[in-house]
Short mmCIF file of C-alpha atoms and ligand atoms in Angstrom, two decimals:
data_model
loop_
_atom_site.label_atom_id
_atom_site.label_comp_id
_atom_site.label_asym_id
_atom_site.label_seq_id
_atom_site.Cartn_x
_atom_site.Cartn_y
_atom_site.Cartn_z
CA MET A 1 -157.73 133.86 83.64
CA THR A 2 -160.84 131.93 83.79
CA VAL A 3 -161.72 129.58 80.39
CA ASP A 4 -164.89 131.91 79.59
CA THR A 5 -162.85 135.04 79.97
CA TYR A 6 -160.12 133.53 77.73
CA ARG A 7 -158.73 135.74 75.03
CA PRO A 8 -155.36 134.12 73.18
CA ARG A 9 -152.24 136.45 73.58
CA ARG A 10 -149.86 134.33 71.73
CA SER A 11 -148.58 136.81 69.68
CA VAL A 12 -148.33 140.70 70.71
CA LEU A 13 -146.78 142.78 68.25
CA TYR A 14 -145.17 146.02 68.67
CA ILE A 15 -145.78 148.79 66.19
CA PRO A 16 -144.50 152.17 66.20
CA ALA A 17 -147.24 154.98 66.09
CA SER A 18 -144.60 156.72 63.77
CA ASN A 19 -144.41 153.96 61.07
CA ASP A 20 -147.28 154.37 58.84
CA LYS A 21 -146.17 151.76 56.65
CA ALA A 22 -146.26 148.90 59.22
CA LEU A 23 -149.50 150.51 60.63
CA ALA A 24 -151.25 149.64 57.29
CA LYS A 25 -150.60 146.22 57.87
CA ILE A 26 -152.77 145.73 61.00
CA GLY A 27 -155.80 144.16 59.38
CA THR A 28 -153.66 141.78 57.53
CA LEU A 29 -151.73 140.55 60.32
CA ALA A 30 -152.51 137.20 62.15
CA CYS A 31 -151.18 138.34 65.60
CA ASP A 32 -153.31 138.05 68.73
CA ALA A 33 -152.72 141.54 69.72
CA VAL A 34 -151.07 144.69 68.46
CA ILE A 35 -149.29 147.07 70.73
CA ILE A 36 -149.24 150.65 69.18
CA ASP A 37 -146.21 152.54 70.85
CA LEU A 38 -146.26 155.62 71.63
CA GLU A 39 -143.04 155.43 73.89
CA ASP A 40 -139.66 154.26 73.21
CA ALA A 41 -139.90 153.72 69.42
CA VAL A 42 -141.19 157.20 68.78
CA LEU A 43 -138.56 159.98 68.77
CA ALA A 44 -139.51 163.19 71.25
CA ALA A 45 -140.19 165.56 68.03
CA ASP A 46 -142.69 162.74 66.53
CA LYS A 47 -144.56 162.25 70.11
CA LYS A 48 -147.49 164.56 69.43
CA ALA A 49 -148.27 163.68 65.73
CA ALA A 50 -148.13 159.85 66.44
CA ARG A 51 -150.78 160.37 69.63
CA ASP A 52 -153.01 162.18 67.11
CA LYS A 53 -152.94 159.17 64.98
CA ILE A 54 -154.45 156.93 67.48
CA ALA A 55 -158.06 157.46 67.30
CA GLY A 56 -157.82 157.00 63.65
CA LEU A 57 -156.29 153.80 63.80
CA LEU A 58 -158.74 152.34 66.62
CA ALA A 59 -161.74 153.48 64.61
CA GLY A 60 -163.20 150.61 62.77
CA ARG A 61 -160.75 147.94 64.10
CA GLU A 62 -161.47 144.18 64.12
CA LYS A 63 -162.35 142.58 67.24
CA ARG A 64 -159.92 139.37 66.10
CA CYS A 65 -157.23 141.25 67.14
CA GLU A 66 -156.75 143.38 70.42
CA MET A 67 -155.47 146.75 70.09
CA VAL A 68 -153.27 147.90 72.86
CA VAL A 69 -151.48 151.18 72.82
CA ARG A 70 -148.36 152.13 74.98
CA ILE A 71 -148.25 155.36 76.34
CA ASN A 72 -145.33 157.53 77.59
CA ALA A 73 -144.95 156.80 81.47
CA LEU A 74 -147.36 159.55 83.27
CA ALA A 75 -144.27 161.15 85.07
CA SER A 76 -142.95 162.26 81.62
CA GLU A 77 -144.04 165.29 79.81
CA TRP A 78 -146.42 163.35 77.68
CA GLY A 79 -147.89 160.69 79.74
CA ALA A 80 -151.22 162.21 81.14
CA ASP A 81 -151.89 163.71 77.66
CA ASP A 82 -151.40 160.05 76.08
CA LEU A 83 -153.62 158.61 78.75
CA LEU A 84 -156.66 160.73 77.98
CA ALA A 85 -156.22 161.15 74.21
CA VAL A 86 -155.68 157.23 74.05
CA ALA A 87 -158.63 156.46 76.20
CA LYS A 88 -160.72 158.42 74.45
CA ALA A 89 -160.23 156.13 71.48
CA GLU A 90 -161.19 153.10 73.83
CA PRO A 91 -158.66 150.71 72.89
CA ASP A 92 -158.46 146.90 74.66
CA GLY A 93 -155.79 147.95 76.81
CA ILE A 94 -153.32 150.94 77.50
CA LEU A 95 -149.63 149.56 78.47
CA LEU A 96 -147.87 151.48 81.20
CA PRO A 97 -144.14 151.45 80.86
CA LYS A 98 -141.64 151.70 83.57
CA ILE A 99 -144.02 151.02 86.43
CA GLY A 100 -142.67 150.70 89.68
CA THR A 101 -145.01 150.38 92.33
CA PRO A 102 -148.97 149.66 92.93
CA ARG A 103 -149.64 153.34 92.85
CA ASP A 104 -148.44 154.01 89.43
CA ILE A 105 -151.14 151.52 88.12
CA LEU A 106 -153.86 152.87 90.96
CA GLU A 107 -152.88 156.40 89.33
CA ALA A 108 -153.63 155.53 85.94
CA GLY A 109 -156.90 153.67 86.95
CA ASP A 110 -158.04 156.81 88.81
CA LEU A 111 -157.51 159.23 85.87
CA LEU A 112 -159.80 156.97 83.66
CA ASP A 113 -162.31 156.69 86.37
CA ASP A 114 -162.58 160.36 86.47
CA ASN A 115 -163.12 160.72 82.95
CA SER A 116 -165.81 158.20 82.77
CA VAL A 117 -163.52 155.92 80.59
CA PRO A 118 -165.31 152.60 79.99
CA ASP A 119 -164.53 149.61 82.22
CA GLY A 120 -163.63 147.61 78.74
CA VAL A 121 -160.56 149.85 78.74
CA LYS A 122 -158.24 147.63 80.74
CA LEU A 123 -154.41 148.43 82.05
CA TRP A 124 -151.72 146.39 80.99
CA ALA A 125 -148.11 147.07 82.83
CA MET A 126 -144.48 146.86 81.50
CA VAL A 127 -142.49 144.83 83.93
CA GLU A 128 -138.83 146.17 83.01
CA THR A 129 -137.62 148.16 86.18
CA PRO A 130 -135.73 146.81 89.12
CA ARG A 131 -138.39 148.46 91.56
CA ALA A 132 -141.44 146.62 89.84
CA LEU A 133 -139.75 143.34 89.75
CA LEU A 134 -139.07 143.81 93.84
CA ASN A 135 -142.79 145.20 94.32
CA ILE A 136 -144.20 142.57 91.68
CA GLY A 137 -146.38 140.75 94.51
CA ALA A 138 -148.47 143.81 95.44
CA ILE A 139 -148.49 145.16 91.80
CA ALA A 140 -150.08 141.75 90.96
CA GLU A 141 -152.40 141.83 93.84
CA LEU A 142 -154.21 144.50 92.08
CA GLY A 143 -155.44 141.90 89.12
CA ARG A 144 -157.55 140.47 91.82
CA ASP A 145 -159.58 143.54 92.06
CA PRO A 146 -161.43 144.20 88.59
CA ALA A 147 -161.97 147.99 89.77
CA SER A 148 -158.08 148.45 89.23
CA ARG A 149 -158.54 147.62 85.64
CA LEU A 150 -155.09 145.78 85.78
CA ASN A 151 -155.10 142.77 83.21
CA CYS A 152 -151.77 141.80 81.80
CA PHE A 153 -148.17 142.33 82.26
CA VAL A 154 -145.46 142.26 79.42
CA ALA A 155 -141.61 141.67 80.49
CA GLY A 156 -139.45 144.40 79.27
CA THR A 157 -136.36 142.24 79.07
CA ASN A 158 -134.19 144.83 77.11
CA ASP A 159 -134.97 147.64 79.57
CA LEU A 160 -134.10 145.08 82.46
CA ALA A 161 -130.99 144.10 81.00
CA LYS A 162 -130.38 147.75 80.84
CA ALA A 163 -131.32 148.82 84.26
CA THR A 164 -129.47 145.93 86.03
CA GLY A 165 -126.28 145.60 84.12
CA ILE A 166 -126.80 141.72 83.52
CA LEU A 167 -125.34 140.37 80.16
CA ALA A 168 -127.71 139.46 77.93
CA THR A 169 -126.80 136.03 76.75
CA PRO A 170 -128.83 133.76 74.31
CA ASP A 171 -130.10 131.71 76.70
CA ARG A 172 -131.19 134.01 78.90
CA ARG A 173 -129.57 132.73 82.16
CA TYR A 174 -129.56 135.53 83.87
CA LEU A 175 -132.91 136.99 83.25
CA THR A 176 -134.89 133.73 83.70
CA PRO A 177 -135.00 133.71 87.75
CA TRP A 178 -136.61 137.29 87.39
CA LEU A 179 -139.12 135.91 84.55
CA MET A 180 -140.27 133.21 86.65
CA GLN A 181 -140.94 135.16 89.36
CA LEU A 182 -142.88 137.35 87.08
CA VAL A 183 -145.24 134.56 85.74
CA LEU A 184 -145.42 133.33 89.52
CA ALA A 185 -146.81 136.69 90.26
CA ALA A 186 -149.00 136.97 87.67
CA ARG A 187 -150.59 133.60 88.28
CA ALA A 188 -151.16 135.00 91.88
CA GLY A 189 -152.92 138.09 90.56
CA GLY A 190 -155.14 136.24 87.71
CA LEU A 191 -153.25 138.19 85.30
CA ASP A 192 -151.84 137.18 81.63
CA VAL A 193 -148.07 137.40 81.44
CA ILE A 194 -146.35 138.19 77.86
CA ASP A 195 -142.78 137.28 77.65
CA GLY A 196 -140.45 139.97 76.14
CA VAL A 197 -139.05 140.25 72.54
CA ALA A 198 -136.41 138.82 70.76
CA ASN A 199 -134.23 141.54 68.97
CA ASP A 200 -132.90 139.04 66.51
CA PHE A 201 -135.59 139.13 63.98
CA ARG A 202 -133.96 137.53 61.14
CA ASP A 203 -132.83 134.31 63.08
CA LEU A 204 -136.22 132.42 63.36
CA ASP A 205 -134.99 129.42 64.63
CA ALA A 206 -133.51 130.85 67.52
CA PHE A 207 -136.77 132.71 68.03
CA ALA A 208 -138.88 129.54 67.59
CA ARG A 209 -136.51 128.22 70.36
CA GLU A 210 -137.13 131.16 73.00
CA CYS A 211 -140.57 130.74 72.14
CA ALA A 212 -140.83 127.38 73.30
CA GLU A 213 -139.20 128.27 76.59
CA GLY A 214 -141.47 130.85 77.32
CA ALA A 215 -144.19 128.68 76.75
CA ALA A 216 -142.55 126.26 78.95
CA MET A 217 -141.85 129.07 81.38
CA GLY A 218 -145.52 129.46 81.80
CA PHE A 219 -145.98 132.35 79.48
CA ASP A 220 -149.16 133.16 77.64
CA GLY A 221 -147.46 134.69 74.68
CA LYS A 222 -144.63 136.37 73.62
CA SER A 223 -143.99 140.03 72.50
CA LEU A 224 -142.96 140.75 68.95
CA ILE A 225 -141.40 143.25 66.69
CA HIS A 226 -141.54 141.77 63.41
CA PRO A 227 -144.36 140.04 61.21
CA ALA A 228 -142.45 137.13 60.68
CA GLN A 229 -142.45 136.32 64.26
CA ILE A 230 -146.18 135.96 64.48
CA GLU A 231 -146.77 132.26 62.89
CA PRO A 232 -143.79 130.87 65.25
CA ALA A 233 -145.25 132.65 68.32
CA ASN A 234 -148.75 131.23 67.25
CA ARG A 235 -147.67 127.75 67.10
CA ALA A 236 -145.45 127.62 70.09
CA PHE A 237 -148.31 129.35 72.52
CA SER A 238 -151.22 127.20 71.26
CA PRO A 239 -151.70 123.71 73.22
CA PRO A 240 -149.58 121.19 71.31
CA ALA A 241 -151.42 118.24 69.77
CA GLU A 242 -150.00 115.89 72.01
CA ALA A 243 -151.33 117.37 75.08
CA LEU A 244 -154.93 117.95 73.54
CA ALA A 245 -154.95 114.09 72.78
CA GLU A 246 -153.67 113.25 76.57
CA ALA A 247 -156.62 116.07 77.47
CA ARG A 248 -159.29 114.01 75.46
CA ALA A 249 -157.99 110.56 77.14
CA ILE A 250 -158.44 112.15 80.34
CA ARG A 251 -161.99 113.58 79.96
CA ASP A 252 -162.73 110.49 78.22
CA ALA A 253 -161.50 108.33 80.86
CA PHE A 254 -163.43 110.18 83.85
CA ALA A 255 -166.97 110.25 81.77
CA ARG A 256 -166.99 106.28 81.94
CA PRO A 257 -169.54 105.00 84.06
CA GLU A 258 -167.24 103.15 86.47
CA ASN A 259 -165.39 106.47 87.11
CA VAL A 260 -168.10 108.80 87.41
CA GLY A 261 -168.17 108.79 91.27
CA ARG A 262 -164.06 108.38 91.88
CA GLY A 263 -161.36 111.17 92.77
CA VAL A 264 -158.68 109.52 91.48
CA ILE A 265 -158.12 106.72 88.58
CA ALA A 266 -155.13 105.07 86.81
CA LEU A 267 -154.71 105.76 82.90
CA ASP A 268 -152.29 104.26 81.15
CA GLY A 269 -150.02 103.17 84.27
CA ARG A 270 -150.38 107.08 85.57
CA MET A 271 -152.64 108.47 88.56
CA VAL A 272 -154.61 111.05 87.35
CA GLU A 273 -156.67 113.06 89.79
CA ARG A 274 -159.73 115.35 89.34
CA LEU A 275 -157.44 118.31 89.08
CA HIS A 276 -155.94 116.79 85.67
CA LEU A 277 -159.25 116.94 84.80
CA ALA A 278 -160.18 120.21 85.25
CA GLN A 279 -156.34 121.06 83.66
CA ALA A 280 -157.61 119.00 80.70
CA GLU A 281 -160.86 120.82 80.46
CA LYS A 282 -159.17 124.19 80.54
CA LEU A 283 -156.79 123.01 77.81
CA LEU A 284 -159.66 121.96 75.59
CA ALA A 285 -161.71 124.84 75.79
CA LYS A 286 -158.78 127.21 74.84
CA ALA A 287 -158.35 125.12 71.85
CA ALA A 288 -161.60 125.22 71.02
CA ILE A 289 -161.45 129.51 71.27
CA ILE A 290 -157.98 129.18 69.42
CA GLY A 291 -159.49 127.12 66.46
CA ALA A 292 -156.70 124.47 67.08
N1 COA B 1 -145.14 145.55 62.61
C1 COA B 1 -145.95 145.80 61.30
N2 COA B 1 -145.35 145.65 59.79
C2 COA B 1 -143.86 145.45 60.18
C3 COA B 1 -143.24 145.61 61.58
C4 COA B 1 -143.95 145.86 62.45
N3 COA B 1 -143.41 145.70 63.96
N4 COA B 1 -142.19 145.27 61.47
C5 COA B 1 -141.57 145.31 59.82
N5 COA B 1 -143.12 145.55 59.45
C6 COA B 1 -143.24 145.38 57.81
C7 COA B 1 -142.38 146.70 57.24
O1 COA B 1 -143.12 147.63 57.28
C8 COA B 1 -142.15 145.50 55.90
O2 COA B 1 -143.19 145.71 55.22
P1 COA B 1 -143.18 145.97 53.52
O3 COA B 1 -143.03 144.51 53.24
O4 COA B 1 -144.52 146.43 52.99
O5 COA B 1 -142.05 146.87 53.27
C9 COA B 1 -142.39 144.05 56.10
O6 COA B 1 -142.67 144.41 57.52
C10 COA B 1 -140.50 144.05 55.94
O7 COA B 1 -140.01 144.31 57.21
P2 COA B 1 -138.36 144.29 57.14
O8 COA B 1 -137.88 145.08 56.09
O9 COA B 1 -138.15 143.23 57.40
O10 COA B 1 -137.86 145.07 58.44
P3 COA B 1 -137.74 146.54 58.47
O11 COA B 1 -136.07 147.02 58.39
O12 COA B 1 -138.80 147.43 57.86
O13 COA B 1 -138.00 147.00 60.30
C11 COA B 1 -137.59 147.02 62.61
C12 COA B 1 -137.09 146.21 61.12
C13 COA B 1 -137.02 146.26 63.66
C14 COA B 1 -137.13 148.61 62.54
C15 COA B 1 -139.31 146.90 62.60
O14 COA B 1 -139.76 145.75 62.71
C16 COA B 1 -139.80 147.59 63.83
O15 COA B 1 -139.99 148.78 63.93
N6 COA B 1 -140.30 146.54 64.71
C17 COA B 1 -141.02 147.16 65.91
C18 COA B 1 -140.25 148.02 67.02
C19 COA B 1 -140.67 148.52 68.08
O16 COA B 1 -142.02 148.92 68.23
N7 COA B 1 -139.68 148.70 69.39
C20 COA B 1 -140.25 149.23 70.55
C21 COA B 1 -140.73 148.06 71.44
S1 COA B 1 -139.51 146.84 71.78
MG1 MG B 2 -139.12 149.42 77.85
#
């Protein structure tokens, strides 16, 4: 992410494409993005009807909230038809589930290119299989080539727990090493990366703790399953007031006439380098875009 292309993705809400009541709420929700789901949240018998709704849902959408559609895996009986039908509606992103290798991204990208789908339709990828984690560096590398369309990773923590057999504990101790590896890969590829869901949507205290942890781990935002999770996620993934105050102090200090030509200065007894100035400017620019 560069500052001028920054889009907040603090709160990314799944909505099953089969749930009309939930879908009707999209315009009223304060989330940064929604993922309309055609995959795991939709039963096989409802898949086709759900797909047929996408064009109507995307028509007349507001730019405020990114609209992403999660399709079924390309290897499944619905995947290819999903991809082409959804692409016609030109969502901000198409989320590919169960990817394992760079080829899975390239294949989807080729199908979009072959069908003259505009470049603005990006690919997002669920990282939820052991293979994807083992290949994550090579997959993330695609992010360095805009032609790949790859733009964002989403951690699929429920599927990862299921596929690996780890115990899903409240402190996520067994998941954390993999999640950190995912964040590292995303940064290497210049990609955004969204933390996994918290299933217990009634426990908002635990949810706030998990958001704070995700933000500290370097995630850009959190995957959500319920509207009650939007506000705490937006708060946790916005720059904190103290960090903004510190960023302003660093910017102001480097702007003083005596510091203009200096690479490193002292501020309140701490060493501050120009890399901190760059970091401060990025944070302030983000806050301005969010409106914090
Ligand atoms: N998006 C938008 N609105 C949602 C929503 C969602 N993901 N989840 C719930 N709502 C709405 C409900 O429609 C309900 O609306 P109402 O007040 O007009 O009746 C309101 O929020 C309160 O919902 P609530 O009764 O608390 O929850 P529920 O029992 O209806 O639904 C879930 C609980 C978990 C089934 C539902 O939140 C859900 O389907 N979440 C997404 C699951 C998903 O997509 N999983 C796949 C990816 S992990
Ligand atoms: Mg999954």
